[in-house]
Coordinates of C-alpha atoms in Angstrom, one line a residue:
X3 CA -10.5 -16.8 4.7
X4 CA -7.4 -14.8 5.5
X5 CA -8.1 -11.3 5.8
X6 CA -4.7 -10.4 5.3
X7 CA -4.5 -12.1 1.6
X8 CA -7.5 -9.8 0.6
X9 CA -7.3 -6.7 -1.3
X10 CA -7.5 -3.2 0.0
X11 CA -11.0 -2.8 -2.0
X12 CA -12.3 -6.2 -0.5
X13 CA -11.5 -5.1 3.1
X14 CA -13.1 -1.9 2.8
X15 CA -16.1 -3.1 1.6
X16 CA -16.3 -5.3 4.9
X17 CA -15.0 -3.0 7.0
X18 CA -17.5 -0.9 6.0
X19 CA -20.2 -2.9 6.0
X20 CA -19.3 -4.3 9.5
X21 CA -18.1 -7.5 8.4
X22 CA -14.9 -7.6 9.9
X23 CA -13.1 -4.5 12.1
X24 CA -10.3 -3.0 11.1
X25 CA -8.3 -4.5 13.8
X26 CA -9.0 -7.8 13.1
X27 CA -7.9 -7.0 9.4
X28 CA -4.7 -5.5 11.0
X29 CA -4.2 -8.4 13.6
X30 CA -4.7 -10.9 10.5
X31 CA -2.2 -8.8 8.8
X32 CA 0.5 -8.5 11.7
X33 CA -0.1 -12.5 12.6
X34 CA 1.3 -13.1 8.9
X35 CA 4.3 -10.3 9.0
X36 CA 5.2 -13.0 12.1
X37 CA 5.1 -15.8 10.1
X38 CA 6.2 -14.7 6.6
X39 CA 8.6 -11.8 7.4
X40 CA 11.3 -13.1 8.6
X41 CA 12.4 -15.0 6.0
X42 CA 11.7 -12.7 3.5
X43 CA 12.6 -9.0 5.7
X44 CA 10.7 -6.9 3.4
X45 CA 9.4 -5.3 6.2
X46 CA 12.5 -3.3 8.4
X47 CA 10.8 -1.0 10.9
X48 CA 7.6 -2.6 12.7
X49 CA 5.1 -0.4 14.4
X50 CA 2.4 -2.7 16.2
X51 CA 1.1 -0.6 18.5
X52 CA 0.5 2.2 16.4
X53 CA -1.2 0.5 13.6
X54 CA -3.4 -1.7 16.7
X55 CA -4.3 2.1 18.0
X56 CA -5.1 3.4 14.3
X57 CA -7.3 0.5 13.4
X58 CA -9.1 0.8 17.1
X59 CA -9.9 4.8 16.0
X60 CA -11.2 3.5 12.5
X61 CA -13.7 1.2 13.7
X62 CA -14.9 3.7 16.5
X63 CA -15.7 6.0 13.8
X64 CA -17.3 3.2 11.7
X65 CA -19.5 3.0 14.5
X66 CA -20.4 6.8 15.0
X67 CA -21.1 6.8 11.5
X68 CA -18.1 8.4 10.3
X69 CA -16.5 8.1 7.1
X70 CA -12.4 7.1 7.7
X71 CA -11.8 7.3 4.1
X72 CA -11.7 5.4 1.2
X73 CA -8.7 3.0 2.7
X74 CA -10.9 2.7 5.6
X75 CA -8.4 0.5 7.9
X76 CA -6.5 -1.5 5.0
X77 CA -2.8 -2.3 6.3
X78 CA -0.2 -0.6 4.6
X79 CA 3.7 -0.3 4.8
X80 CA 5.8 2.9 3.7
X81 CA 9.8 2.8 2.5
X82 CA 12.1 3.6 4.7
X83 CA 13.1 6.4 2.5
X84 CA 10.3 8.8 3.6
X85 CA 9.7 10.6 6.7
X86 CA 7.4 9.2 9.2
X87 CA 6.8 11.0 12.6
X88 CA 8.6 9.2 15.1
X89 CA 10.9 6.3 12.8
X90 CA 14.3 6.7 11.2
X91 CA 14.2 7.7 7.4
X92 CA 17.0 5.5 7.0
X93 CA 17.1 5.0 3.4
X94 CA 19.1 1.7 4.0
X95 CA 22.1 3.7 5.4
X96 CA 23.9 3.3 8.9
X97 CA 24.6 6.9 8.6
X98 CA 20.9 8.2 8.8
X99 CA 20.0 5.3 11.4
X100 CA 19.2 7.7 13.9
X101 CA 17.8 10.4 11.7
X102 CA 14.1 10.5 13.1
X103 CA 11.8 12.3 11.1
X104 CA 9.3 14.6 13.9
X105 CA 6.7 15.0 11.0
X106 CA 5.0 12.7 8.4
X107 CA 6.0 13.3 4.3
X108 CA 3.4 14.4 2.5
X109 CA 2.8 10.5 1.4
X110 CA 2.2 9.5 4.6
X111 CA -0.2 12.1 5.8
X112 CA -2.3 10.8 2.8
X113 CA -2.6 7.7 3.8
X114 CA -3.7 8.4 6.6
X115 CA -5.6 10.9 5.9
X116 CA -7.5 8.3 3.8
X117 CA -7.7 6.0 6.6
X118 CA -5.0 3.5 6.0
X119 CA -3.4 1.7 9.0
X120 CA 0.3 1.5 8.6
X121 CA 1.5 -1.8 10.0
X122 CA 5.4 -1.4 9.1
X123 CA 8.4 0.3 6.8
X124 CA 9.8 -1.3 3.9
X125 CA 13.4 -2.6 2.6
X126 CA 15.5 -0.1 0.2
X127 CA 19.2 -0.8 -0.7
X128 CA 21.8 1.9 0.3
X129 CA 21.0 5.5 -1.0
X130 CA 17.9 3.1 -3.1
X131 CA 20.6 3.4 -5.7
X132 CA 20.1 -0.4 -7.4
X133 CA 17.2 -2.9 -9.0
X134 CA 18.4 -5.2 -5.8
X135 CA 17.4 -4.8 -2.1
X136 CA 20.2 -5.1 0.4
X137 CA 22.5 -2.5 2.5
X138 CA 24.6 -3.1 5.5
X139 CA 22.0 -1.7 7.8
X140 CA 18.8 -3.9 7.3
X141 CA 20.3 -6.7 5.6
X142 CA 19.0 -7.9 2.4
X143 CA 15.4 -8.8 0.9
X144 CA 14.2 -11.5 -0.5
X145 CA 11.9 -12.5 -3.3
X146 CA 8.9 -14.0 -2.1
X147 CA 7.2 -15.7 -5.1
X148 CA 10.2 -16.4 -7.3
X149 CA 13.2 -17.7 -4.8
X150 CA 16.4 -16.5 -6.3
X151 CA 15.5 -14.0 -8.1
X152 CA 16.0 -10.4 -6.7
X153 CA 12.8 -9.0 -5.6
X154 CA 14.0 -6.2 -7.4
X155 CA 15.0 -2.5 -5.9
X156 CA 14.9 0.5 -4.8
X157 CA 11.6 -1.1 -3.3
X158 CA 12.3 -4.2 -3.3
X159 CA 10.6 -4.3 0.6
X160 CA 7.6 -2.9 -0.7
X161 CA 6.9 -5.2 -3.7
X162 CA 8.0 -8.0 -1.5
X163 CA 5.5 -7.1 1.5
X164 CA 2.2 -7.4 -1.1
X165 CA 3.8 -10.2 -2.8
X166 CA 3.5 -11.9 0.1
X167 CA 0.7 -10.4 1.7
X168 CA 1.9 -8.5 4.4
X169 CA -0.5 -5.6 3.2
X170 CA -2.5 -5.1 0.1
X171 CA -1.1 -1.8 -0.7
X172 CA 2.9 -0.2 0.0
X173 CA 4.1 3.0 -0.7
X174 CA 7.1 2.8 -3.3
X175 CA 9.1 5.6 -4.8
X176 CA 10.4 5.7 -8.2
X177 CA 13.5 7.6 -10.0
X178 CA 14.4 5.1 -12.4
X179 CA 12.2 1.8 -12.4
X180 CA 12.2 1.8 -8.4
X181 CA 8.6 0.8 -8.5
X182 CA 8.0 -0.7 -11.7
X183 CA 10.8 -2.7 -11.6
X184 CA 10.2 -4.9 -8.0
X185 CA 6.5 -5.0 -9.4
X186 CA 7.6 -6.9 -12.3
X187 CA 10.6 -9.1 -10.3
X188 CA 8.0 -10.0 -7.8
X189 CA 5.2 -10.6 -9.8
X190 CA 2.6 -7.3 -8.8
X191 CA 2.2 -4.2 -10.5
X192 CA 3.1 -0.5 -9.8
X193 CA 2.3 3.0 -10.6
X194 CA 5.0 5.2 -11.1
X195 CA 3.2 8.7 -11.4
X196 CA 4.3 11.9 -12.9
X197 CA 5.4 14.4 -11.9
X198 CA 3.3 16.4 -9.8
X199 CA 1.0 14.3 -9.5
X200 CA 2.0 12.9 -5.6
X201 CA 3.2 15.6 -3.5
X202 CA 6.4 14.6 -1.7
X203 CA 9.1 16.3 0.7
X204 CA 11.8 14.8 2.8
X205 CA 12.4 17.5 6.2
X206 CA 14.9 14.9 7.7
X207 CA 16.3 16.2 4.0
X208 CA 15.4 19.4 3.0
X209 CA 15.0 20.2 -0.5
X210 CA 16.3 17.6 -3.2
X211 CA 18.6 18.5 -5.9
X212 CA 17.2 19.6 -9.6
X213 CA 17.2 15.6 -10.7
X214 CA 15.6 14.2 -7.6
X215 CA 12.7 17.0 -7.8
X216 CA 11.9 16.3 -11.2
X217 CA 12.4 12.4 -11.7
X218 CA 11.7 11.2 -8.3
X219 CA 7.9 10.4 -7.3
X220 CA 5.7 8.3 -5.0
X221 CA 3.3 5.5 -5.9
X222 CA 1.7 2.4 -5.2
X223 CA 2.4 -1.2 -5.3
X224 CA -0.6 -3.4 -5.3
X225 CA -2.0 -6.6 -6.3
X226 CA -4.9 -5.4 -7.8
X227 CA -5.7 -3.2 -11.0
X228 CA -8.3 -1.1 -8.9
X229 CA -5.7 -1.3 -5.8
X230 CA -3.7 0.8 -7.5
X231 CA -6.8 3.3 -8.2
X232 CA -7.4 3.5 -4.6
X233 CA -3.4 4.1 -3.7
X234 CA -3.1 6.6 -6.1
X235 CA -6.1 7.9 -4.9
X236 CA -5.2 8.5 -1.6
X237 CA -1.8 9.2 -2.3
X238 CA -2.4 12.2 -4.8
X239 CA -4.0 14.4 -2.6
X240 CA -2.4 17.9 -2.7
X241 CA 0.0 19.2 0.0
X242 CA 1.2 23.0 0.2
X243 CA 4.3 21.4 1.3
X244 CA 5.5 20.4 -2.8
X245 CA 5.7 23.3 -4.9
X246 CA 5.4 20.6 -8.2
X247 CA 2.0 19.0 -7.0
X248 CA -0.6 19.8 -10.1
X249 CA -4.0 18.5 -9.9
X250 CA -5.2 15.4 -12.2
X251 CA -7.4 16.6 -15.0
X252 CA -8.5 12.9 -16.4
X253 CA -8.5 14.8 -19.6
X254 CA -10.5 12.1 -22.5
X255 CA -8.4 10.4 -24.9
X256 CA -8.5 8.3 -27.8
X257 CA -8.4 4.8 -27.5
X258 CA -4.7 4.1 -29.7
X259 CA -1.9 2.9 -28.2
X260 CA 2.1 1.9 -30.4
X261 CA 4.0 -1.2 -29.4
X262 CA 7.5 -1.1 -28.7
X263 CA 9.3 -4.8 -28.4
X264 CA 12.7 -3.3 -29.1
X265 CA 12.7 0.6 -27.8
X266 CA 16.2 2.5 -29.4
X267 CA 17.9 -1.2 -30.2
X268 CA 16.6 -2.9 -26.8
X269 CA 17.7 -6.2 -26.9
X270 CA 14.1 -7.8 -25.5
X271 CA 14.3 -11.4 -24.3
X272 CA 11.6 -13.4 -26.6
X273 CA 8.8 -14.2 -24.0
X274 CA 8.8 -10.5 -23.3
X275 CA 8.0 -10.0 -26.6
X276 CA 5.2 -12.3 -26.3
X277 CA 3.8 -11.0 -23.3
X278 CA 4.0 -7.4 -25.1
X279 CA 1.8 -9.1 -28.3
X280 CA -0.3 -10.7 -26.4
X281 CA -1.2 -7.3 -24.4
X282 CA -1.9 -5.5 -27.7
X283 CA -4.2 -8.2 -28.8
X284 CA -6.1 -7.8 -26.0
X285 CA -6.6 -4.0 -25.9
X286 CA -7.2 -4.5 -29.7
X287 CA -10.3 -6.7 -28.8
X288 CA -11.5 -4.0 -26.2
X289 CA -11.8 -1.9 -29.2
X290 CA -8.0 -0.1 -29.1
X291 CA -6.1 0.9 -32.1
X292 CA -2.8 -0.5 -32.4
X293 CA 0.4 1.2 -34.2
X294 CA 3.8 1.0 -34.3
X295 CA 4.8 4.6 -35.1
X296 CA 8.5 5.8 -35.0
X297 CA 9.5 6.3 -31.0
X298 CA 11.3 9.7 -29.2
X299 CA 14.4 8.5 -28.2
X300 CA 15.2 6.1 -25.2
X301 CA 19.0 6.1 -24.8
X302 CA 19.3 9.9 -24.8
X303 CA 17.6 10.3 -22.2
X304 CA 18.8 7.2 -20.4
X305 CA 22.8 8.9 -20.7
X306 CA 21.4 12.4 -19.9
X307 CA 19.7 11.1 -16.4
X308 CA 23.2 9.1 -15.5
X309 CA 24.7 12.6 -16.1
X310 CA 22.3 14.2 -13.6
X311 CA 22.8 11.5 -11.1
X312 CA 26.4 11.8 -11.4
X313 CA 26.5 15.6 -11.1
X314 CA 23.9 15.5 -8.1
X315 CA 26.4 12.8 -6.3
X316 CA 29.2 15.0 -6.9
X317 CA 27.9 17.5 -4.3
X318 CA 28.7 15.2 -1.1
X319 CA 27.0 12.0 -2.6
X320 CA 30.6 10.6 -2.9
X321 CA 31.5 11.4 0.6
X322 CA 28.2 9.7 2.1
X323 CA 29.0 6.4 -0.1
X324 CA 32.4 6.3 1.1
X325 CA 31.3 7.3 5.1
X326 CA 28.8 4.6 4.5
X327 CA 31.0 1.9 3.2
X328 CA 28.0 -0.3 2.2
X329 CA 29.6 -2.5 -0.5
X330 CA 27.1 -2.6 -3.2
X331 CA 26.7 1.0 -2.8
X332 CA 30.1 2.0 -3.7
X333 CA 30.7 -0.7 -6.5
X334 CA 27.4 1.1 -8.5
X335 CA 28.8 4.1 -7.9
X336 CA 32.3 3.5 -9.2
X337 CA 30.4 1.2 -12.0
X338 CA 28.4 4.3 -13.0
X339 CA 31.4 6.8 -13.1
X340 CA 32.9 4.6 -15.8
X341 CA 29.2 4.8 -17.8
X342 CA 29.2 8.8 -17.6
X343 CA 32.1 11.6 -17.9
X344 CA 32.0 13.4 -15.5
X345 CA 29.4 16.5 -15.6
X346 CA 30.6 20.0 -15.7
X347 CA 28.3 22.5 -15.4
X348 CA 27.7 22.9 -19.2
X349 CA 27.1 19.0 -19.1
X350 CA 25.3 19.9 -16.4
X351 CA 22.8 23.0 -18.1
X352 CA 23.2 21.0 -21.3
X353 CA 21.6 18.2 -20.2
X354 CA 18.8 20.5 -18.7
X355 CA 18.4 22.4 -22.2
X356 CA 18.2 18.5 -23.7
X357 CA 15.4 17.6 -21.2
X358 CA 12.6 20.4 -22.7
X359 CA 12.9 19.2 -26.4
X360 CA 12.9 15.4 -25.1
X361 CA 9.8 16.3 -23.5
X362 CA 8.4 18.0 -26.2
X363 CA 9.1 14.9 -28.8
X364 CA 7.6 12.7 -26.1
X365 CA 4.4 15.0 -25.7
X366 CA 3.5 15.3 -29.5
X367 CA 4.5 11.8 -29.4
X368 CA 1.4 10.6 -27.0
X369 CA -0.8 13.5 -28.6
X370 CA -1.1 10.9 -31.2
X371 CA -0.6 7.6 -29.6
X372 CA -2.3 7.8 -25.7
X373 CA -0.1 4.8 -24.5
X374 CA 3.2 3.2 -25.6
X375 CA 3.5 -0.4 -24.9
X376 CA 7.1 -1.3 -24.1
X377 CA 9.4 -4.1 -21.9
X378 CA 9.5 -2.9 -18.4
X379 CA 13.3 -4.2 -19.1
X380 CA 14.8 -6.3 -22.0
X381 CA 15.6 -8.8 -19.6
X382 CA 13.9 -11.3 -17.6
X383 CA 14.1 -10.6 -13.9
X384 CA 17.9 -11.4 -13.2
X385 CA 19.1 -13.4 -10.2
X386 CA 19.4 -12.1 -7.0
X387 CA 22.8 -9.6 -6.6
X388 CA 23.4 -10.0 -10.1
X389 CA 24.2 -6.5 -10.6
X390 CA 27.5 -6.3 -8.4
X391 CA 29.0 -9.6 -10.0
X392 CA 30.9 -8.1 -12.0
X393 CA 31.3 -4.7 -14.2
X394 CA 30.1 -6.6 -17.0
X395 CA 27.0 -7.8 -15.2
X396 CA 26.4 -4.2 -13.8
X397 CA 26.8 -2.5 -17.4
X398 CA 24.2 -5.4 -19.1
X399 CA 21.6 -4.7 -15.9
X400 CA 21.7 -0.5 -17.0
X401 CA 21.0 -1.7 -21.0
X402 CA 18.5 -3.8 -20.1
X403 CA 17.0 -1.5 -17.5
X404 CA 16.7 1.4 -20.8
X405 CA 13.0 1.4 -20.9
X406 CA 13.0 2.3 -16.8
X407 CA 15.4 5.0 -17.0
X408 CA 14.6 7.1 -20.0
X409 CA 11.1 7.9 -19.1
X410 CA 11.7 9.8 -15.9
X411 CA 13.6 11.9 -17.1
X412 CA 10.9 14.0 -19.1
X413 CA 8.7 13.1 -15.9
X414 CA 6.6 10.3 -17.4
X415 CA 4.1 8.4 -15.5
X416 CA 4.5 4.2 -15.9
X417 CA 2.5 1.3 -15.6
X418 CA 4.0 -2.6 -14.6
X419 CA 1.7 -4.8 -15.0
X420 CA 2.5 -8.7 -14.2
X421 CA 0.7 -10.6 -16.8
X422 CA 1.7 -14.4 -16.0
X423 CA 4.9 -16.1 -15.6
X424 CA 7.2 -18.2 -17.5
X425 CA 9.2 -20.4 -14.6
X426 CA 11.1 -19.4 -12.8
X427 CA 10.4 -16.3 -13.8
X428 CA 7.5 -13.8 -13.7
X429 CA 6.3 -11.5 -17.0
X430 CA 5.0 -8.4 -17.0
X431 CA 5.0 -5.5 -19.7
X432 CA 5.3 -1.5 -19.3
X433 CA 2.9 1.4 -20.2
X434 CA 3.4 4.9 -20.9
X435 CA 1.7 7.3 -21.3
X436 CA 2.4 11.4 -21.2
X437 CA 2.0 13.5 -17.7
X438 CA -0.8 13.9 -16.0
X439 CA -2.7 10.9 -17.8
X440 CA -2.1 8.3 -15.1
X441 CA -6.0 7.5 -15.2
X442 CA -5.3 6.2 -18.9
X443 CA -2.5 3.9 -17.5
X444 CA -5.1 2.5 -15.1
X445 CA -7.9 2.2 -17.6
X446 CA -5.7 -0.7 -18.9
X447 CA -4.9 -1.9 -15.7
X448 CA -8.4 -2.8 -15.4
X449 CA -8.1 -4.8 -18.7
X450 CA -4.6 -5.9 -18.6
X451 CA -3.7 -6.5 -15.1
X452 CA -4.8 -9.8 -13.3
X453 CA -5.7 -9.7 -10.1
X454 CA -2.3 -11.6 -7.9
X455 CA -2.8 -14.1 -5.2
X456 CA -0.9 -13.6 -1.8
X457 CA 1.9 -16.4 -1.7
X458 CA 1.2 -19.5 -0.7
X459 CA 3.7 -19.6 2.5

């Protein structure tokens, strides 16, 4: 047995029970980042000595008696777009190479607060602007259980790293399918949260702009349904540090969720229509009503995000794309200029005005319906760099990629869940649900979601 293929709820339980020490579970764990990594560089930033040192202060407390927490030494990575205490928050740019954060983001204090072992920092693309992973700092990432295929992005590291087993859990973050979409290319699953519901904050940054405080969030990548209980677990606890962190209620809910194959006109590749039916079948034979009620709209808020995007890059975003110079960077930027006019600030207020009857629609929406069932994208996971192939190629991605970028921006939590494969690709489907009511997304992870085998190296 490996210990590093386990999952994080498997090595607790024999961590805890004595079984195994948590830094034998991290030396099993840095033994395969040697072996696997390099081929794949999901993992940009190592930190042996650290995570040796943590896992030597878990077991000692083990010993006393102690309780570590409930990720009591489980090996970890982060995204090199947070701050950790001592490492670059590089967010894939040569221009923040050296910009070392001297305090840990709220995400990172939780884990390990809850006694997680960080063993290494994940891949993003420049500015973690694309579904791809690659920038001219760290190079690019690659997909570990479907060669070719992009391992998806902005965490495309992170996916990557439990794909392959270089840590049961990783840290992701999420603004428009940044989590949900490397779960699905890589074949895992991911929790984007709410908002609230993770407290972040950036001090290498300061304070983010209006759209990055209310779409952007933290969550896990696992390869487990009750992985992704425990990350969100840990992750959630509150910090005085975001003013937006609200406390879970785990209010209960009816058992009815709609089914969406073609959200707003989605064109939906026909084996993700299958995987979607095949879903509702089996939450229909756990006892689930299914419907397929009208939907709130998609696209609307789809255009209206690109419009807060744009106006946010318009206050020095432009400048740092063209200082950086990273190629695919600055073709997704000129690509999404053409998609957008270019905000003013009525666009601007107007597309804040937009965002509280949106959210309204969508709330009286899952008053009635709990969950929405829907494509994580209308497309199966494209090949590698497909994006910046063209314009043609870039505009096709964003359509397909509808059903990732809408929900953010009324601050919707989202569910991937991978639920086989169709070769060479993997499938997986998307579930919604309204804020706050991430524990009904992972209620059907537990009857949807599979649990993933490490790759094979």
């Amino acid at each position: 047995m490996d210990p590093a293929t386990l999952t994080a709820t498997a090595l607790t339980d024999l961590i805890r029970a004595r079984q195994l020490s948590a830094v034998e579970a991290v030396q099993a764990t840095l033994a395969r980042i040697d072996r696997l990594n390099p081929a794949l560089n999901a993992i940009v930033q190592r930190m042996d000595d650290q995570a040796l040192a943590a896992a030597r202060a878990i077991d000692v407390q083990i010993a006393k008696g102690e309780d570590p927490g409930p990720l009591a030494g489980v090996p970890v990575t982060v995204k090199v777009n947070i701050d950790q205490a001592g490492f670059a928050t590089t967010n894939g740019l040569k221009i923040q190479s050296d910009l070392i954060a001297t305090e840990d983001s709220p995400p990172v204090a939780n884990l390990r607060r809850a006694g997680a072992v960080i063993v290494g920092r994940t891949n993003t693309p420049a500015f973690s602007l694309r579904w791809f992973t690659r920038n001219s700092l760290h190079g690019a990432t690659r997909n570990p259980a479907f060669p070719g295929l992009t391992p998806g992005g902005s965490s495309g590291g992170a996916a990557a790293a439990v794909a392959a087993g270089l840590g049961p859990i990783a840290h992701g973050t999420d603004i428009a399918g940044s989590i949900r979409y490397p779960a699905y290319a890589c074949g895992v699953h991911g929790l984007r949260p709410g908002l609230g519901r993770v407290p972040a904050f950036n001090a290498t940054a300061g304070d983010r702009l209006i759209g990055g405080q209310l779409m952007a969030v933290s969550g896990p990548l696992a390869r487990s349904a009750a992985d992704l209980r425990l990350g969100l677990a840990a992750l959630s606890q509150p910090d005085p540090r975001d003013p937006w962190w609200t406390p879970a209620t785990f209010a209960p809910y009816r058992k009815r969720a709609a089914l969406a194959l073609a959200p707003d006109g989605l064109q939906t590749d026909p084996a993700i229509r299958l995987a979607l039916t095949a879903a509702a079948r089996t939450l229909e034979a756990n006892g689930w009503e299914i419907g397929t009620p009208p939907l709130p709209p998609f696209r609307e808020p789809m255009e209206l995000q690109l419009t807060l995007w744009l106006s946010e890059f318009g206050l020095g975003g432009a400048d740092a794309v063209a200082r950086e110079g990273d190629p695919d960077a600055s073709f997704v930027h000129r690509e999404l200029t053409k998609l957008a006019p270019r905000p003013t600030l009525e666009s601007f207020m107007r597309a804040l005005q937009s965002r509280a009857r949106l959210a309204r629609l969508w709330r009286g929406f899952f008053a009635e319906w709990p969950v929405l069932l829907t494509p994580v994208s209308g497309a199966l996971p494209f090949p590698d760099h497909y994006d910046t192939s063209s314009p043609e190629a870039f505009a096709a991605v964003i359509e397909a990629q509808m059903p990732q970028i809408a929900p953010p921006f009324m601050g919707l939590p989202g569910l991937t869940v991978t639920t086989g494969h169709t070769p060479p690709h993997p499938l997986g489907i998307q579930a919604l649900a309204d804020r706050g009511n991430e524990h009904i997304l992972l209620d059907l992870a537990d009857l949807l979601a599979p649990e993933i085998p490490a790759v094979t190296p």
